Amino acid sequence: QSARSRVPHAVHVLRCCRLARLLSVPAIALRSHDVATLQILDRCCVAEGLLLAIETDGGDPAVFHDLLKAVPGVKLTLDPSYLVANLPLMESLMPHVVHVRLRDTAKSGDQFQVCVGQGDIDFGKIISHLERLDYDRALTVDIRDVADGAISVDAEVRKLKYLLESLI
């Protein structure tokens, strides 16, 4: 059975990988928890000299260690908002991180995104941990524009940018 029939979007991913290589993008991030699919897609990335990263959003956070063992070339795109309630797990995943997406989040309630400084994300602790690991890759400010408009995206992006600059 060919890779194309097992993973219908493998050809699309391979084309994206070729474009990423041409644009000097070092990693491709995907949302997949299927080992067979990740193995095939990892080969696509490796063929183009890229890293394949799994996004740490949604699903059971403990599954990431199993995926990292099953597909050794795979790395992680860390989004602490999904792991804020499980700091030890988040820290155990950090050695495998190739990209970080940041926003402030409240542990309790349905507050996935709150104004910077009003949530439970300890940006200083995250940055310190990454520095200890000699992390030298991207940090992305990922404030999302939501329908209710309760958060001013521009203002929150600026606040988080200045906070991160003060920590680095």
PDB file of C-alpha atoms in Angstrom, residues 76-140:
ATOM      1  CA  LEU A  76       6.315  19.780  19.402  1.00  0.00           C
ATOM      2  CA  THR A  77       4.693  23.158  18.924  1.00  0.00           C
ATOM      3  CA  LEU A  78       3.968  24.116  22.528  1.00  0.00           C
ATOM      4  CA  ASP A  79       0.829  26.018  23.411  1.00  0.00           C
ATOM      5  CA  PRO A  80       0.895  26.396  27.224  1.00  0.00           C
ATOM      6  CA  SER A  81      -2.767  27.450  27.241  1.00  0.00           C
ATOM      7  CA  TYR A  82      -3.767  23.813  26.855  1.00  0.00           C
ATOM      8  CA  LEU A  83      -1.325  22.571  29.507  1.00  0.00           C
ATOM      9  CA  VAL A  84      -1.632  25.306  32.144  1.00  0.00           C
ATOM     10  CA  ALA A  85      -3.315  22.906  34.579  1.00  0.00           C
ATOM     11  CA  ASN A  86      -0.494  20.362  34.224  1.00  0.00           C
ATOM     12  CA  LEU A  87       2.784  22.247  34.676  1.00  0.00           C
ATOM     13  CA  PRO A  88       4.958  19.127  35.302  1.00  0.00           C
ATOM     14  CA  LEU A  89       3.772  17.602  32.016  1.00  0.00           C
ATOM     15  CA  MET A  90       4.405  20.867  30.167  1.00  0.00           C
ATOM     16  CA  GLU A  91       7.944  21.071  31.546  1.00  0.00           C
ATOM     17  CA  SER A  92       8.628  17.438  30.641  1.00  0.00           C
ATOM     18  CA  LEU A  93       7.652  18.185  27.032  1.00  0.00           C
ATOM     19  CA  MET A  94       9.815  21.291  26.658  1.00  0.00           C
ATOM     20  CA  PRO A  95      13.010  19.493  25.516  1.00  0.00           C
ATOM     21  CA  HIS A  96      11.072  18.453  22.390  1.00  0.00           C
ATOM     22  CA  VAL A  97       9.717  21.917  21.536  1.00  0.00           C
ATOM     23  CA  VAL A  98      10.628  23.681  18.279  1.00  0.00           C
ATOM     24  CA  HIS A  99       7.995  26.441  18.421  1.00  0.00           C
ATOM     25  CA  VAL A 100       6.020  28.153  21.211  1.00  0.00           C
ATOM     26  CA  ARG A 101       2.666  29.956  20.885  1.00  0.00           C
ATOM     27  CA  LEU A 102       1.742  32.238  23.793  1.00  0.00           C
ATOM     28  CA  ARG A 103      -1.361  33.923  25.191  1.00  0.00           C
ATOM     29  CA  ASP A 104      -2.674  34.240  28.755  1.00  0.00           C
ATOM     30  CA  THR A 105      -5.207  31.673  29.956  1.00  0.00           C
ATOM     31  CA  ALA A 106      -7.211  31.099  33.135  1.00  0.00           C
ATOM     32  CA  LYS A 107      -7.100  27.580  34.628  1.00  0.00           C
ATOM     33  CA  SER A 108     -10.629  27.729  35.924  1.00  0.00           C
ATOM     34  CA  GLY A 109     -13.777  28.279  33.954  1.00  0.00           C
ATOM     35  CA  ASP A 110     -14.103  28.571  30.225  1.00  0.00           C
ATOM     36  CA  GLN A 111     -11.496  31.314  29.856  1.00  0.00           C
ATOM     37  CA  PHE A 112      -9.115  29.968  27.254  1.00  0.00           C
ATOM     38  CA  GLN A 113      -7.906  33.501  26.495  1.00  0.00           C
ATOM     39  CA  VAL A 114      -7.837  36.396  28.945  1.00  0.00           C
ATOM     40  CA  CYS A 115      -6.114  39.772  29.026  1.00  0.00           C
ATOM     41  CA  VAL A 116      -2.373  39.499  29.599  1.00  0.00           C
ATOM     42  CA  GLY A 117      -1.668  39.470  33.335  1.00  0.00           C
ATOM     43  CA  GLN A 118      -5.154  38.293  34.321  1.00  0.00           C
ATOM     44  CA  GLY A 119      -4.549  34.608  33.672  1.00  0.00           C
ATOM     45  CA  ASP A 120      -2.478  31.784  35.075  1.00  0.00           C
ATOM     46  CA  ILE A 121       0.324  31.507  32.515  1.00  0.00           C
ATOM     47  CA  ASP A 122       3.675  32.128  34.196  1.00  0.00           C
ATOM     48  CA  PHE A 123       5.571  33.562  31.231  1.00  0.00           C
ATOM     49  CA  GLY A 124       8.719  34.089  33.303  1.00  0.00           C
ATOM     50  CA  LYS A 125       8.809  30.432  34.299  1.00  0.00           C
ATOM     51  CA  ILE A 126       8.261  29.286  30.705  1.00  0.00           C
ATOM     52  CA  ILE A 127      10.993  31.564  29.356  1.00  0.00           C
ATOM     53  CA  SER A 128      13.413  30.517  32.143  1.00  0.00           C
ATOM     54  CA  HIS A 129      12.805  26.841  31.438  1.00  0.00           C
ATOM     55  CA  LEU A 130      13.318  27.349  27.706  1.00  0.00           C
ATOM     56  CA  GLU A 131      16.529  29.316  28.358  1.00  0.00           C
ATOM     57  CA  ARG A 132      17.884  26.470  30.510  1.00  0.00           C
ATOM     58  CA  LEU A 133      17.280  24.183  27.534  1.00  0.00           C
ATOM     59  CA  ASP A 134      19.108  26.649  25.206  1.00  0.00           C
ATOM     60  CA  TYR A 135      15.907  27.123  23.207  1.00  0.00           C
ATOM     61  CA  ASP A 136      16.730  29.426  20.302  1.00  0.00           C
ATOM     62  CA  ARG A 137      13.666  29.133  18.106  1.00  0.00           C
ATOM     63  CA  ALA A 138      10.417  31.009  17.611  1.00  0.00           C
ATOM     64  CA  LEU A 139       8.125  32.451  20.257  1.00  0.00           C
ATOM     65  CA  THR A 140       4.798  33.477  18.757  1.00  0.00           C
TER      66      THR A 140
END
